[in-house]
Short mmCIF file of C-alpha atoms and ligand atoms in Angstrom, two decimals:
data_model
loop_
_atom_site.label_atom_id
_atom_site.label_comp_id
_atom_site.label_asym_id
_atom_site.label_seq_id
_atom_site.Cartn_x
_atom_site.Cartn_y
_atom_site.Cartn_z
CA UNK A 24 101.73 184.20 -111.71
CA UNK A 25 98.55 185.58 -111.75
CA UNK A 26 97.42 188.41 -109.82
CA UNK A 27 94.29 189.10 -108.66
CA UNK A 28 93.40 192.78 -107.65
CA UNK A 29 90.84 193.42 -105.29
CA UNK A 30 89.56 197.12 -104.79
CA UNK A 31 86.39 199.21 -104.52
CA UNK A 32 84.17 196.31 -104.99
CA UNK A 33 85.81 194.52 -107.98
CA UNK A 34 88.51 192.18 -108.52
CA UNK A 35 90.75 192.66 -111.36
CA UNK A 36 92.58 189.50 -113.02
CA UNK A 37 95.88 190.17 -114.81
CA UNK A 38 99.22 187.78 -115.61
CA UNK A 39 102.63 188.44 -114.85
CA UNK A 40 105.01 185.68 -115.48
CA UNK A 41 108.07 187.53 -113.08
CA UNK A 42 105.91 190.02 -110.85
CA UNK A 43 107.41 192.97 -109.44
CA UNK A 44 105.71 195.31 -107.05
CA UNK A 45 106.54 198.22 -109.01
CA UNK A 46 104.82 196.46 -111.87
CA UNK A 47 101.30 195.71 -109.79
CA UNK A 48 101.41 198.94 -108.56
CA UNK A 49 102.14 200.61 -111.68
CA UNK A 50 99.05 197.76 -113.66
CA UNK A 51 96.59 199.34 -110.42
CA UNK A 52 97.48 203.22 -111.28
CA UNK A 53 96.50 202.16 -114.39
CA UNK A 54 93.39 200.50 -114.61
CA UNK A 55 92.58 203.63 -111.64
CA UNK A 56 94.19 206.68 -112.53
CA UNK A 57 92.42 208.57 -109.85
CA UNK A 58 93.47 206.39 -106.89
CA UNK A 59 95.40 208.39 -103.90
CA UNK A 60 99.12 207.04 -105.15
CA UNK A 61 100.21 206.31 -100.87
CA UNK A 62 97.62 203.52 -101.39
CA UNK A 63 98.66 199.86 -99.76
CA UNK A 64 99.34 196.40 -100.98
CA UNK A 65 98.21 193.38 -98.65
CA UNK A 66 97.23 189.89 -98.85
CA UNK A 67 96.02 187.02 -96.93
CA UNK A 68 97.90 184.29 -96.06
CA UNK A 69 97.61 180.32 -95.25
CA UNK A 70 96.52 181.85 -91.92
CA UNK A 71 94.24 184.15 -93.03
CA UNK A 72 96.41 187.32 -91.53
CA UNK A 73 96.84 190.19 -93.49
CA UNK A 74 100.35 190.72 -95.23
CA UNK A 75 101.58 193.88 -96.35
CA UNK A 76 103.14 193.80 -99.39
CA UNK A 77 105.27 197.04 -99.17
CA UNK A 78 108.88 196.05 -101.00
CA UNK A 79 109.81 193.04 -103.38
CA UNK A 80 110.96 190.91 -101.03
CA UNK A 81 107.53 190.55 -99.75
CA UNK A 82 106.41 189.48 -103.09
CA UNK A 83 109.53 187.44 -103.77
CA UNK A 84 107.89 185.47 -100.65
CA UNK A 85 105.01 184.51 -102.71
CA UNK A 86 106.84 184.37 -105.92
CA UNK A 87 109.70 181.56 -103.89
CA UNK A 88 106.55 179.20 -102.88
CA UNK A 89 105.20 178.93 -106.32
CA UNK A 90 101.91 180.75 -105.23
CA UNK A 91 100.15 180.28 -109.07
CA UNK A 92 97.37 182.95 -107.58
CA UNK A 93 98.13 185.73 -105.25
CA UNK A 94 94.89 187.89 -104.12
CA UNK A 95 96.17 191.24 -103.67
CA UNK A 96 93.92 193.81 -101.22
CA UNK A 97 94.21 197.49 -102.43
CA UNK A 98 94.24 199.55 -98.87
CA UNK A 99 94.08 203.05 -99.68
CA UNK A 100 94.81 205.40 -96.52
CA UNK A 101 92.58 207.30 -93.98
CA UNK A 102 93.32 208.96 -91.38
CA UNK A 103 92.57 207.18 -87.84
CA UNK A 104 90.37 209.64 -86.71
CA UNK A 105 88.34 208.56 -89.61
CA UNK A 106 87.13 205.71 -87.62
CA UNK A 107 84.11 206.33 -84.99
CA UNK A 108 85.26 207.82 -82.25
CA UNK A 109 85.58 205.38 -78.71
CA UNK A 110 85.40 202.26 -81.70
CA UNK A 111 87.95 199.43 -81.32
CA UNK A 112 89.51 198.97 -84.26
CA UNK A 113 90.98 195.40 -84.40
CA UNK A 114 94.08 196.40 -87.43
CA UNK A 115 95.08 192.74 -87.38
CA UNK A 116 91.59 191.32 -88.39
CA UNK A 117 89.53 191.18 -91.73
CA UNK A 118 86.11 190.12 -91.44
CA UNK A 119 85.71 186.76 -92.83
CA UNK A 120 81.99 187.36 -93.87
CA UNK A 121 82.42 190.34 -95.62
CA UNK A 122 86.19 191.23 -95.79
CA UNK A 123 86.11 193.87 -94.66
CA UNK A 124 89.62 195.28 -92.98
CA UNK A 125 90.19 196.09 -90.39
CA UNK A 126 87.56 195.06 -88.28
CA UNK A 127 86.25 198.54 -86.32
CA UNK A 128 83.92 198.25 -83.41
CA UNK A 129 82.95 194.57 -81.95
CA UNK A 130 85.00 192.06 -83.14
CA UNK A 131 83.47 188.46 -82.36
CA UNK A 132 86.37 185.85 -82.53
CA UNK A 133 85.06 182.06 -83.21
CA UNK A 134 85.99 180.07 -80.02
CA UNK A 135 86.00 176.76 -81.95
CA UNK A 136 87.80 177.87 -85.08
CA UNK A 137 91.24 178.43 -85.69
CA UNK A 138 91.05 181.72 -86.74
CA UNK A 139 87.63 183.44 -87.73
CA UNK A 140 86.41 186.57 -87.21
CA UNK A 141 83.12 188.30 -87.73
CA UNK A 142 82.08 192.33 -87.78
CA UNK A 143 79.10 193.45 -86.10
CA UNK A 144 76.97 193.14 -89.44
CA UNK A 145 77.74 189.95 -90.56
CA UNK A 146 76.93 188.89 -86.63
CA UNK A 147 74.12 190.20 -86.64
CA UNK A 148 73.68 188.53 -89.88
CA UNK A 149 73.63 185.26 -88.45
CA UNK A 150 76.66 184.38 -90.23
CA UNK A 151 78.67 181.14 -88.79
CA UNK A 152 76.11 181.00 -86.01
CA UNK A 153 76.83 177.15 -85.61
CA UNK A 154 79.70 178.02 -83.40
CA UNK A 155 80.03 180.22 -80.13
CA UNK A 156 81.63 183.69 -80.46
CA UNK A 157 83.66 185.71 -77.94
CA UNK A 158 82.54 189.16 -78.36
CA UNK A 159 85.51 191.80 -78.21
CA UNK A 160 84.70 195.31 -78.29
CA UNK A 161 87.06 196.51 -75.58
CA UNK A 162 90.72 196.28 -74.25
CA UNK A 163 89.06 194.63 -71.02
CA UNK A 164 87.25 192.31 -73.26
CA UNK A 165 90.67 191.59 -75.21
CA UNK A 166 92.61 190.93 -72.09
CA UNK A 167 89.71 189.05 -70.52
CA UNK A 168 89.48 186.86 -74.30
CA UNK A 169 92.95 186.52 -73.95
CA UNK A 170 93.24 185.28 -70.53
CA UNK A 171 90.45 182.55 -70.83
CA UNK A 172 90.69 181.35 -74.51
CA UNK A 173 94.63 182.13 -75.56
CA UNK A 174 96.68 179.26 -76.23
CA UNK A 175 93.43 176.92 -76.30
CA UNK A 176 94.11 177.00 -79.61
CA UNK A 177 97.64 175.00 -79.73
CA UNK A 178 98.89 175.96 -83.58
CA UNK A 179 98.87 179.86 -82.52
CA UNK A 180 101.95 179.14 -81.27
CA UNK A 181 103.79 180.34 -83.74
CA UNK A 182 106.45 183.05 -82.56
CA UNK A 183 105.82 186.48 -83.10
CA UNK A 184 102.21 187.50 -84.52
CA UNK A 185 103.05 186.17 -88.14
CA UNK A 186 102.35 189.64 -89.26
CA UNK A 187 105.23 191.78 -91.29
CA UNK A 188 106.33 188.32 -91.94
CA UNK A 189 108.69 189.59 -95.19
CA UNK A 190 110.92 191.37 -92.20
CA UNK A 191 110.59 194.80 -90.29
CA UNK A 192 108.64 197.50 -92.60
CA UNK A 193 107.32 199.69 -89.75
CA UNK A 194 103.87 200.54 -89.01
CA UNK A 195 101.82 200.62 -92.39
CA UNK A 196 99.35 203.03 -90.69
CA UNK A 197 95.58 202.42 -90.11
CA UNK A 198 93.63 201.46 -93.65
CA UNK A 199 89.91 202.13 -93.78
CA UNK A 200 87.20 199.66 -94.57
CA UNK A 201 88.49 198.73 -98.31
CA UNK A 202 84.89 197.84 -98.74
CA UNK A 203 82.75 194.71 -99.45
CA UNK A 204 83.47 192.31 -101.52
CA UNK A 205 80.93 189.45 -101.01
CA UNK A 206 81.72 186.53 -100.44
CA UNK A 207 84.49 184.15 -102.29
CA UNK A 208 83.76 180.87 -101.14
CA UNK A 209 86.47 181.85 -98.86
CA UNK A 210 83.93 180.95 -95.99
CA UNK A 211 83.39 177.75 -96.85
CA UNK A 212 86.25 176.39 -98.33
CA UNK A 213 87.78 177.24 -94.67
CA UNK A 214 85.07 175.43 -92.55
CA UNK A 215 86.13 172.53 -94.92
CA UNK A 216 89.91 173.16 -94.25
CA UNK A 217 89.06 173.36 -90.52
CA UNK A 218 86.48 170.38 -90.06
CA UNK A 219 89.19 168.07 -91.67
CA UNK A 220 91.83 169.38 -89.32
CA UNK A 221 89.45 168.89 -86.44
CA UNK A 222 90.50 165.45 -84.35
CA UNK A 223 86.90 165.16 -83.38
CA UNK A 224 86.52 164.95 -87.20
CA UNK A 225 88.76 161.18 -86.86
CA UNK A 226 86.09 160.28 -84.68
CA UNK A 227 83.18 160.80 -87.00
CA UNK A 228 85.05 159.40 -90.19
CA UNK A 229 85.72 156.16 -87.86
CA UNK A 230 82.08 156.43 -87.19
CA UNK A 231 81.11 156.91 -90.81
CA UNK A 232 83.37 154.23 -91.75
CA UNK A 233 82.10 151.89 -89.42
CA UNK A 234 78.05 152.88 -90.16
CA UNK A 235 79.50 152.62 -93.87
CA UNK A 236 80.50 148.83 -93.30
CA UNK A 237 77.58 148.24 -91.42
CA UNK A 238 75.22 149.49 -94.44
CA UNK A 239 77.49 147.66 -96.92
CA UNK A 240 77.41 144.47 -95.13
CA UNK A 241 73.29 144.37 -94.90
CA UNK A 242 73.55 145.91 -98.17
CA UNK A 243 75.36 142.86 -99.02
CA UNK A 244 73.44 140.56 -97.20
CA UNK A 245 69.83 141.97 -99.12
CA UNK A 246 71.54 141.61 -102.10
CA UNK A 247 72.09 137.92 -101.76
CA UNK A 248 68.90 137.12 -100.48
CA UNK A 249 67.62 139.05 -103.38
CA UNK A 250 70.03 136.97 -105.65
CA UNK A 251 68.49 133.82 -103.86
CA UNK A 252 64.81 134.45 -103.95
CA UNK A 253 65.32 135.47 -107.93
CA UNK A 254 67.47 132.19 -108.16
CA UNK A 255 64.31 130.37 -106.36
CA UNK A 256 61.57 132.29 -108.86
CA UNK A 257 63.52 131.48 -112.03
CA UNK A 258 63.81 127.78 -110.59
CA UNK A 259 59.87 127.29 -109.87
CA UNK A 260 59.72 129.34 -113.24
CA UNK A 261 61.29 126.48 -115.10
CA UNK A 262 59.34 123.95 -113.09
CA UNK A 263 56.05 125.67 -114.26
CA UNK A 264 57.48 126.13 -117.76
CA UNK A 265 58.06 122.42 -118.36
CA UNK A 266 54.73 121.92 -116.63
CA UNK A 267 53.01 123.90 -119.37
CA UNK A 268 55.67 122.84 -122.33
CA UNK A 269 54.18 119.50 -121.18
CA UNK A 270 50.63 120.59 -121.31
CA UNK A 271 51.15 121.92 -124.32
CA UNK A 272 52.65 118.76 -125.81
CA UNK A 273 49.72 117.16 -124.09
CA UNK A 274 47.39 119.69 -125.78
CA UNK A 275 49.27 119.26 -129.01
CA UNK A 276 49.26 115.65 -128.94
CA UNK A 277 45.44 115.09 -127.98
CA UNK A 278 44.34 116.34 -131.74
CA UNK A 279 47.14 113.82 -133.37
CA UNK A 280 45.45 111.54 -131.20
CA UNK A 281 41.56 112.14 -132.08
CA UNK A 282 43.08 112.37 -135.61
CA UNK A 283 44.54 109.23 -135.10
CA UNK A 284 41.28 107.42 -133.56
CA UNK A 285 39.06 109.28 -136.39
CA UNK A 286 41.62 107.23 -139.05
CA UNK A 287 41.43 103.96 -137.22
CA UNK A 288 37.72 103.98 -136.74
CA UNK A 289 37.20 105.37 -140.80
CA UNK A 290 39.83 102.32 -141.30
CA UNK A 291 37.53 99.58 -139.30
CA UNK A 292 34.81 101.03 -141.22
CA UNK A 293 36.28 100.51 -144.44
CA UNK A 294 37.27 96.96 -143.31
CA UNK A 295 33.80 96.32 -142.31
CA UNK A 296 32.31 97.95 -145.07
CA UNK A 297 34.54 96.04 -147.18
CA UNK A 298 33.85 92.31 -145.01
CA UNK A 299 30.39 93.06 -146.03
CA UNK A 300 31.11 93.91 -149.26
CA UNK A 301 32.72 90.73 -149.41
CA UNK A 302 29.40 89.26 -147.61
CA UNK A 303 27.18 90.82 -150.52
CA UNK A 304 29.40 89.71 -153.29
CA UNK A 305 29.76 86.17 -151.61
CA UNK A 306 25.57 85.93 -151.26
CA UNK A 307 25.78 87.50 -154.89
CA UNK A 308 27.74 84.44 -156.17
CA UNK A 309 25.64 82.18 -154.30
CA UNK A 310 22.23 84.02 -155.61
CA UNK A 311 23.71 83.28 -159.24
CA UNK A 312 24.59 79.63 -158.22
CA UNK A 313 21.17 78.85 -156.90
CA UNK A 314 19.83 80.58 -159.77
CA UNK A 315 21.16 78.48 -162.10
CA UNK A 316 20.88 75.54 -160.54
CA UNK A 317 16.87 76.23 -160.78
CA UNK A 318 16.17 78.09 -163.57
CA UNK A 319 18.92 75.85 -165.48
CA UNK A 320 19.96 79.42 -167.24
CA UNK A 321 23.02 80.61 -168.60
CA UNK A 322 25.51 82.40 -165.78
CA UNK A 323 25.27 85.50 -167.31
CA UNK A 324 21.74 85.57 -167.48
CA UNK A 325 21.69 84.41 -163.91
CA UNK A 326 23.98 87.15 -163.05
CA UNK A 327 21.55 89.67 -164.66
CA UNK A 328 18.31 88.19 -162.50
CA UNK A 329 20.45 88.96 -159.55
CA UNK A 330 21.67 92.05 -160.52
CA UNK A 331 18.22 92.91 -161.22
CA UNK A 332 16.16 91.93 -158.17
CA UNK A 333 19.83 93.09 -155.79
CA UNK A 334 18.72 93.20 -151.75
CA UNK A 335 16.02 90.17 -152.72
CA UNK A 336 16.52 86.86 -151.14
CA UNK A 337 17.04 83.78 -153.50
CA UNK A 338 13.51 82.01 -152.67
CA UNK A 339 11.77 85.22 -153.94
CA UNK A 340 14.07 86.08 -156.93
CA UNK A 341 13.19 82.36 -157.80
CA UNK A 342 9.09 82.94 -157.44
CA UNK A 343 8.97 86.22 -159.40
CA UNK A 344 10.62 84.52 -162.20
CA UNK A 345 8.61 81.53 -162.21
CA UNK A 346 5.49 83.52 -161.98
CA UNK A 347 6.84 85.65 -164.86
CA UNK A 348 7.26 82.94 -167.17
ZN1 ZN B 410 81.75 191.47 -91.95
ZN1 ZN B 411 83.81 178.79 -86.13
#
């Protein structure tokens, strides 16, 4: 079990496995040798009221529900008249914004929580000012605080005042402020404790849940429609992407095709230029008939006249010759 020591300001952590009083009293004379040695052990419970710890059966209380932590208030004594005089002193209530035990003067009990109590400071503070408080500074204001607002809250009902809980010990005698200690968390981890035992707090987790579904459900819904509209955009997407793969082909095929027309027209020229090749070679062989035929000459001499005088009609090829013999 580990123990936690809280005095003067600081907490001290140390590990027992089988506590004994004797032995936590014995650890706190230790780690401060000057403390008065009539000083008192007391600790908080489930309920938040102050325990005193004053023989082992009080611990073995602790020690029997498997408590792995046990926070462990060091109350050194002071005489009552210690306290201002005409002051209240509440000796059954620990501040819950500053810890401070008891609470002396104006005690200002939270009328919606279960059990939380401020001093005057941490009221003035502002502390837990979300909720109403019932000031009690007074044994009228006690009575009158008891008469209105006791047994509102239905789990006080608990018999007896759950304090001395370990059995009779007799009074333990009025402890002075055992100082501040800041706050633990203990604050908030309570409100927590509290909201969650609240029934109005059913209501707003039905609420929740229901706004929850609500959001989920459009949530849902947007999601689809998203999933649609992107199904719709990758859909035209493809429609525009075969419109340009066919554009492209288009584009791709229109050079095969000038290539294509540039061959076929280079071809017809070739034909043609080889028809009239065939023309030229045909008048040729005519020009060297003819030629022979007037000039009675030898073919290959013919041949040579035509060869010679080439782009000349017969009729002239035939005069120049004539003229030249
Ligand atoms: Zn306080
Ligand atoms: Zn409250």
């Amino acid at each position: 079990m580990k123990v936690k020591i809280v005095y003067n300001n600081e907490i001290h952590l140390f590990k027992q496995s089988n506590p004994t009083l004797q032995g936590i009293r014995q650890h706190i004379q230790k780690i401060y040798p000057n403390i008065d040695s009539n000083f008192t052990l007391a600790y908080n419970d489930s309920e938040n009221d102050q325990i005193t710890l004053s023989c082992q059966e009080d611990l073995q209380v602790l020690i029997d529900e498997g408590t792995p932590t046990i926070k462990v208030f060091v109350l050194t004594s002071k005489k009552p008249q210690e306290f201002p005089q005409g002051k209240m002193v509440h000796k059954r209530h620990t501040c819950d914004g500053c810890y401070t035990y008891p609470i002396v003067g104006s005690r200002f009990k939270c009328l919606e929580c279960h059990n939380y109590d401020l001093c005057e400071v941490c009221q003035a503070k502002g502390l837990h000012n979300n909720h109403k408080f019932f000031k009690i500074s007074t044994q009228e204001e006690l009575e009158q605080f008891r008469k209105e607002h006791w047994g509102k809250f239905g789990h006080w009902g608990h018999g007896g005042c759950g304090f001395h809980r370990g059995g009779p010990h007799g009074p333990h005698g009025q402890h002075g402020p055992h100082g501040h200690h800041g706050p633990f968390g203990h604050e908030t981890f309570k409100q927590i404790r509290e909201f969650f035992q609240d029934p109005a707090f059913k209501e707003i987790k039905q609420t929740v849940c229901t706004i929850a579904k609500d959001t989920f459900s459009v949530i849902k819904t947007e999601l689809e429609k998203h999933k649609n509209s992107k199904q719709e955009e990758q859909k035209q997407y493809e429609c525009n992407t075969n419109d340009v793969q066919e554009t492209q082909q288009e584009i791709q095929q229109e050079p095969q095709q000038e290539i294509q027309q540039e061959i076929q027209q280079e071809i017809q020229q070739e034909t043609i230029s080889q028809q009239n090749d065939c023309k030229i070679q045909e008048e040729f062989e005519e020009k060297v008939k003819g030629l022979i035929q007037v000039l009675q000459c030898d073919e290959k001499v013919a041949r040579e006249y035509v060869e010679c005088f080439k782009g000349f009609p017969l009729d002239e090829i035939v005069d120049m010759l004539l003229e030249k013999q």
